[in-house]
Each structure stands twice: as structure tokens, then as C-alpha cells.
PDB file of C-alpha atoms in Angstrom:
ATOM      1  CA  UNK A   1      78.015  31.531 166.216  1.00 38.00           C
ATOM      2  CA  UNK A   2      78.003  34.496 164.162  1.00 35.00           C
ATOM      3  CA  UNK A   3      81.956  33.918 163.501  1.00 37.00           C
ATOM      4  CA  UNK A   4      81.067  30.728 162.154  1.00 35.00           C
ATOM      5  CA  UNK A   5      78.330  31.848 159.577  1.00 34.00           C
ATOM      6  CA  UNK A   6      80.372  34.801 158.731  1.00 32.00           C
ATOM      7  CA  UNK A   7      83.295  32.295 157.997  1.00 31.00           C
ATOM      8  CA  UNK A   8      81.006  30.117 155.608  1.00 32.00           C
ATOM      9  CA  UNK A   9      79.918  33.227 153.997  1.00 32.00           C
ATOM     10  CA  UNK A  10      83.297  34.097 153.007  1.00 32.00           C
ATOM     11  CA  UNK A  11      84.737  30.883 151.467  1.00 31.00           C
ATOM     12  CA  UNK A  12      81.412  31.038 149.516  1.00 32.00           C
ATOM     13  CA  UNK A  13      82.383  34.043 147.901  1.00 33.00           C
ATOM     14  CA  UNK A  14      85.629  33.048 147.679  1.00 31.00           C
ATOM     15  CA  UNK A  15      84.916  30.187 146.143  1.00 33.00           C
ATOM     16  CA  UNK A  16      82.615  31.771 143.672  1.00 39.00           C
ATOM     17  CA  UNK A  17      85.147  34.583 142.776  1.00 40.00           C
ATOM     18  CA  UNK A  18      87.694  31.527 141.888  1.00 40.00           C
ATOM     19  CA  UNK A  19      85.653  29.592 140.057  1.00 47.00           C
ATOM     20  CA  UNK A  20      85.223  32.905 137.975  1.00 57.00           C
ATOM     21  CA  UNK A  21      89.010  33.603 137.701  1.00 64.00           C
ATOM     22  CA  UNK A  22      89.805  29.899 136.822  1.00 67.00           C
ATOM     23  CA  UNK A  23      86.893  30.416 133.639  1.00 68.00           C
ATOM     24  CA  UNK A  24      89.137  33.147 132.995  1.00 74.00           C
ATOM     25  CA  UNK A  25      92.284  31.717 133.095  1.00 84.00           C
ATOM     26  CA  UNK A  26      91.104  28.771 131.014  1.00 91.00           C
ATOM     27  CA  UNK A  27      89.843  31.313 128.056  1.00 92.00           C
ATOM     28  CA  UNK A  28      92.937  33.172 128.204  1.00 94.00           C
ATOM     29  CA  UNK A  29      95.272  30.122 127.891  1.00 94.00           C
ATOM     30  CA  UNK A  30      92.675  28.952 125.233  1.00 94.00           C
ATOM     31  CA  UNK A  31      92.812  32.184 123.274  1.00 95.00           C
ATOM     32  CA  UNK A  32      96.896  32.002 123.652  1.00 95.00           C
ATOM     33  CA  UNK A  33      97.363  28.813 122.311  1.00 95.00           C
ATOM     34  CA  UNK A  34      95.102  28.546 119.721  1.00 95.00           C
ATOM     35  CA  UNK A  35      94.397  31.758 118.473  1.00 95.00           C
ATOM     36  CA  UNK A  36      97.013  32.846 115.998  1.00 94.00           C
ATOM     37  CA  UNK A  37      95.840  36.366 114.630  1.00 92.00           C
ATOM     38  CA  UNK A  38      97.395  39.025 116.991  1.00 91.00           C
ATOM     39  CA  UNK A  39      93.838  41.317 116.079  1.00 90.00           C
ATOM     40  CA  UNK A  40      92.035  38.802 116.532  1.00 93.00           C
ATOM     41  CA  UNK A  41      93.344  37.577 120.221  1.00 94.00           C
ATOM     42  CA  UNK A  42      93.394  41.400 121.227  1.00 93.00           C
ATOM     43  CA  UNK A  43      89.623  41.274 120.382  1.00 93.00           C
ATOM     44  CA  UNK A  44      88.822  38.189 121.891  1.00 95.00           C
ATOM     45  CA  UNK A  45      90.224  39.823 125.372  1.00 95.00           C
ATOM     46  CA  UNK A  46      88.183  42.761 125.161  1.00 94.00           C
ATOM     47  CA  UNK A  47      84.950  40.714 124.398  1.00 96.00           C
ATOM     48  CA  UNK A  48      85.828  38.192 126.983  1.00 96.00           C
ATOM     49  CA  UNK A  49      85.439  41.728 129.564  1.00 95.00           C
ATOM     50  CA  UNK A  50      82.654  42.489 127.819  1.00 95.00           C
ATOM     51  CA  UNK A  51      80.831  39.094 128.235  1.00 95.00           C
ATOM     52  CA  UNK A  52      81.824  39.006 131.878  1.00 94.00           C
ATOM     53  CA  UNK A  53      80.467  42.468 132.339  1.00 93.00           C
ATOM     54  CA  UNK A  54      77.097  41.345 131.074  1.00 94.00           C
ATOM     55  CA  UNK A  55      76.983  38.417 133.401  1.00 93.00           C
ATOM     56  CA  UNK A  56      78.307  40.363 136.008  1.00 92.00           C
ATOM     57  CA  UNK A  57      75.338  43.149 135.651  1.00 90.00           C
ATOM     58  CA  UNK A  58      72.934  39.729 134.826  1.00 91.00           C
ATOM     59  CA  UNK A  59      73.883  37.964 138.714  1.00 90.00           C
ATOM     60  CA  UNK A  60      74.218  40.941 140.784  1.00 87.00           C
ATOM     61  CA  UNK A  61      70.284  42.098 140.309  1.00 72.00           C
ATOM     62  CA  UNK A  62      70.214  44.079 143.456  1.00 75.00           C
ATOM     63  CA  UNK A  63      72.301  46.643 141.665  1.00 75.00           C
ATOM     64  CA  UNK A  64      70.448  47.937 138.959  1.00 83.00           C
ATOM     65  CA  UNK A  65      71.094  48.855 135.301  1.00 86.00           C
ATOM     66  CA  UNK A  66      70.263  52.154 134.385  1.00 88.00           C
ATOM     67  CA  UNK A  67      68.677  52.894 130.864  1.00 87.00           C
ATOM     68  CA  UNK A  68      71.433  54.773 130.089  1.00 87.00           C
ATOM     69  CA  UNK A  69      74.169  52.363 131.127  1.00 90.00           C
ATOM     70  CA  UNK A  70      72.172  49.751 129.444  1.00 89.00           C
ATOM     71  CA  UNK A  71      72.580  51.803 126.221  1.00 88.00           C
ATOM     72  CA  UNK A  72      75.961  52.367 126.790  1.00 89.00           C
ATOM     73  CA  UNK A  73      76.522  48.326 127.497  1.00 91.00           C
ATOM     74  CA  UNK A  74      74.586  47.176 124.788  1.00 90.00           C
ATOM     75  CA  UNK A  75      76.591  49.386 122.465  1.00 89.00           C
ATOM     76  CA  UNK A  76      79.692  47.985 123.374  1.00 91.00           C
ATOM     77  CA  UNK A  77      78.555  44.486 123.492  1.00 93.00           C
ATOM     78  CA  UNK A  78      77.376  44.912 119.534  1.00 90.00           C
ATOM     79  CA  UNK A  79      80.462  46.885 118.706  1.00 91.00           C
ATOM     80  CA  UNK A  80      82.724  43.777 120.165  1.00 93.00           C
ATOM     81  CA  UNK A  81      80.505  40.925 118.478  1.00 92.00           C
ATOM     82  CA  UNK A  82      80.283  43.032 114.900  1.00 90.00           C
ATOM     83  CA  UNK A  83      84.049  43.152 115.186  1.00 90.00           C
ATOM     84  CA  UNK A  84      84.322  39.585 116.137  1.00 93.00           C
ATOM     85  CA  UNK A  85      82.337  38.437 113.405  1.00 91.00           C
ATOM     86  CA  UNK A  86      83.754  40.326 110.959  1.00 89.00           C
ATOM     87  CA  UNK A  87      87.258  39.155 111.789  1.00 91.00           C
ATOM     88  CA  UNK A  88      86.186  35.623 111.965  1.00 92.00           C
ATOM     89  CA  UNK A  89      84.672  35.757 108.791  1.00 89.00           C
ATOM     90  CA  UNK A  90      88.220  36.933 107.209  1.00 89.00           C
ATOM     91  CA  UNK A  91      90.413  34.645 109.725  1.00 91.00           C
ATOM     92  CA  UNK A  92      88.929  31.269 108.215  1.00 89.00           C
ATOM     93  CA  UNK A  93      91.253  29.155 109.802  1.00 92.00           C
ATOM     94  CA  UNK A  94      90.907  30.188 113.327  1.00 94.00           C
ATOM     95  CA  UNK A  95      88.481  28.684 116.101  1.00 94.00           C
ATOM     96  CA  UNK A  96      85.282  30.191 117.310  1.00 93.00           C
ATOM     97  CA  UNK A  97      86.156  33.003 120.288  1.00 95.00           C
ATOM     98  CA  UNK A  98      82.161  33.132 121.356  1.00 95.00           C
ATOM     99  CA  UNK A  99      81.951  29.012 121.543  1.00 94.00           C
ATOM    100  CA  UNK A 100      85.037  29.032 123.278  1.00 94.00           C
ATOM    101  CA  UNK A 101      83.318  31.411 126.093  1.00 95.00           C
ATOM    102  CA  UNK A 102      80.243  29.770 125.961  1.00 94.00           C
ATOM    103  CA  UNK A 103      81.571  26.609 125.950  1.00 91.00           C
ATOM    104  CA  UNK A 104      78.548  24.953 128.212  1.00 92.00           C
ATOM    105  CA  UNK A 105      74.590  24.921 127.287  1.00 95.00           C
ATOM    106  CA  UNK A 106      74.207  26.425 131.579  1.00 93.00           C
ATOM    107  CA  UNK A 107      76.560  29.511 129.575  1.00 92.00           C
ATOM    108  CA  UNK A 108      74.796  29.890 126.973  1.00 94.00           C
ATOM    109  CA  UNK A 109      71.116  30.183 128.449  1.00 94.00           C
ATOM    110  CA  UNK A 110      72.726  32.582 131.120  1.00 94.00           C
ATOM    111  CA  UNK A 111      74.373  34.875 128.245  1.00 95.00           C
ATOM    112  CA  UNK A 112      70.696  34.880 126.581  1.00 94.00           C
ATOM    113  CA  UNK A 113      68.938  35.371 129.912  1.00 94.00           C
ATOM    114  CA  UNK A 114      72.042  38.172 130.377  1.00 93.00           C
ATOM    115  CA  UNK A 115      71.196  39.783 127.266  1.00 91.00           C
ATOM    116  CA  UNK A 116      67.276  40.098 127.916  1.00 88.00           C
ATOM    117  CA  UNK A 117      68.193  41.169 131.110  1.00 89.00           C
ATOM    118  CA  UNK A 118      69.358  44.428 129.295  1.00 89.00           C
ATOM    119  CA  UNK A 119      66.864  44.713 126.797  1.00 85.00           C
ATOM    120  CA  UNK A 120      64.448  44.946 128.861  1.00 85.00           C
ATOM    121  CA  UNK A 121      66.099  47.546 130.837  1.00 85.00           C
ATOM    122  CA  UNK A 122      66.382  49.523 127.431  1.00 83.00           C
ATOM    123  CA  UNK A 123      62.847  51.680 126.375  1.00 71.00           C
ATOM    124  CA  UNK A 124      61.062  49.774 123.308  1.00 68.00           C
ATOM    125  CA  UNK A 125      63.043  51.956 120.421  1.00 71.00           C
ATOM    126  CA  UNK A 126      66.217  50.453 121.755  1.00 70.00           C
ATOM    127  CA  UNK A 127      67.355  48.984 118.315  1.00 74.00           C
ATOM    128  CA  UNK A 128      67.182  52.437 116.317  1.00 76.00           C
ATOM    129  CA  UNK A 129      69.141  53.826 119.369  1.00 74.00           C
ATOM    130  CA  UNK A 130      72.126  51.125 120.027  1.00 79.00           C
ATOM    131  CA  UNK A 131      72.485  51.042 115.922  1.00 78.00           C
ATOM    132  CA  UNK A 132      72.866  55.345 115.783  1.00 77.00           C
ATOM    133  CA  UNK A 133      75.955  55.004 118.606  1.00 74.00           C
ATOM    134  CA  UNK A 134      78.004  52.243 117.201  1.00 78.00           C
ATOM    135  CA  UNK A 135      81.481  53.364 115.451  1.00 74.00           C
ATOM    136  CA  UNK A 136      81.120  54.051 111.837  1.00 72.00           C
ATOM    137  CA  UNK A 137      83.831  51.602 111.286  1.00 70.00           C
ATOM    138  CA  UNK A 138      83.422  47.756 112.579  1.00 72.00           C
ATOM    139  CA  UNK A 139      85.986  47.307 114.822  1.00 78.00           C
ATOM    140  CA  UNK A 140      86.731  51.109 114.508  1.00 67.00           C
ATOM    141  CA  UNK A 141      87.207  51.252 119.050  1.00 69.00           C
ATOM    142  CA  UNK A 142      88.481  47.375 118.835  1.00 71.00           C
ATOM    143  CA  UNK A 143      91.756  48.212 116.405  1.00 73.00           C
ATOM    144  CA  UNK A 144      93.548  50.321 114.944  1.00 69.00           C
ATOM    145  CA  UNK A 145      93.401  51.677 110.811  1.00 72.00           C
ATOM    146  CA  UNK A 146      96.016  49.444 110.329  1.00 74.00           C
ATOM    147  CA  UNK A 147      95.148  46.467 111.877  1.00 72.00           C
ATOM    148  CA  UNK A 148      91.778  47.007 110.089  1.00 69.00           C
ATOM    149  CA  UNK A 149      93.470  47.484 106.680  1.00 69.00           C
ATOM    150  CA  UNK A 150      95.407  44.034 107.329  1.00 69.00           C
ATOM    151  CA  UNK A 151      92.373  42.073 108.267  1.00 66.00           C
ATOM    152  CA  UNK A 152      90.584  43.229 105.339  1.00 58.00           C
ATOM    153  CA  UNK A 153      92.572  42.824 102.530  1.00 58.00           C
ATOM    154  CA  UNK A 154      92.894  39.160 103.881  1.00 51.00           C
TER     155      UNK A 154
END
């Protein structure tokens, strides 16, 4: 009996860790064949981690956040998004990397509840904090001086 459980158990989390992967795989073939901005795909990728990190830390609730890490996270996660923005602002003609990733409501009100999640973990000055730790350049740990220089004069 307990073989049997333990075998449902498995292709549970097998199935769970595939769904994941094929998300993935869809984003990635979304952000190759649409995207054309090499800067902008390479930040797409490293948001997509980002966003998967924060669900990731959102789900697994039994291992929790420290304040620190929380910091750290959040830090990332508005050093990514400022970047994003920024480039999508310049890149007119290119799609929408966030609505791509949140491409259901169920998404969206997870990436929210995700984001609380964190807050929450962070003491009530987290703001003044997160905003004295991100780069002094947007997109300064994204790409490099060069790839910034050719986005902006866009």
C-alpha cells in the first residue's frame, strides 16, 4: 500500500514540475520568436528567473523567506522590472515581456499574492531600503554600458 501512495505522490510532482517546464518552454519560444531586440530578449530571460523565483518562494511556504533574502529578492525583482520598462518604453515596436508571463488572470493574482507574500516578510521601512540597494544605473546588473548606450539613444 505504501508503494502505491508513494507512486501517486511522485507523478504528482512530476506532473507539477512539467507543467512548470512546459510554461517555460512556451515563454522562451515566445520570447525567441517574437522578440527582436537582442537586450531586450536577454532581459526578458533573466526576469522570467526572477518571476519564477518569486512564485517559487510564494508556493513553497514551509520554507521561509528571511528579511534579508526578502530584501535581497525584492531588489532584484525592481532592478529587472525598472530595466524592463525602461527598455520597453524605447523598443516601441516590441510585445509586452510581463503580459506574455502573466498571460492568465490565475497568473496574475498569484504574482500579486507572490509579491505581498514578500512585503510582508520585509519590516515596514522596506521602500526606503529596496530603493537605497538598486544599481545607480537602470539596467546597470541587466546589460552592459554598451548595450545601455544603444538602447538609449534609440
Amino acid at each position: 500500500m505504501s508503494i502505491r501512495i508513494y507512486s501517486c505522490l511522485l507523478i504528482a510532482v512530476c506532473f507539477g514540475v512539467n507543467a512548470t517546464d512546459e510554461k517555460n518552454d512556451e515563454f522562451q519560444n515566445y520570447v525567441h520568436q517574437n522578440v527582436t531586440n537582442q537586450s531586450l530578449k536577454t532581459v526578458a530571460f533573466e526576469a522570467e528567473i526572477i518571476w519564477d523565483e518569486l512564485l517559487s518562494i510564494y508556493r513553497d511556504k514551509n520554507n521561509k523567506i528571511s528579511e534579508l533574502d526578502a530584501r535581497n529578492f525584492m531588489v532584484e525583482l525592481v532592478s529587472i522590472e525598472m530595466c524592463l520598462k525602461r527598455l520597453q518604453s524605447k523598443l516601441k515596436g516590441e510585445p509586452s515581456i510581463k503580459a506574455e508571463y502573466l498571460d492568465t488572470i490565475d497568473n496574475s493574482f498569484e504574482y500579486v499574492k507572490a509579491q505581498n507574500y514578500i512585503y510582508q516578510t520585509i519590516s515596514i521601512d522596506y521602500q526606503d531600503t529596496i530603493i537605497s540597494l538598486l544599481p545607480k544605473k537602470t539596467c546597470g546588473d541587466h546589460l552592459t554600458q554598451d548595450e545601455i548606450e544603444n538602447i538609449t539613444s534609440v
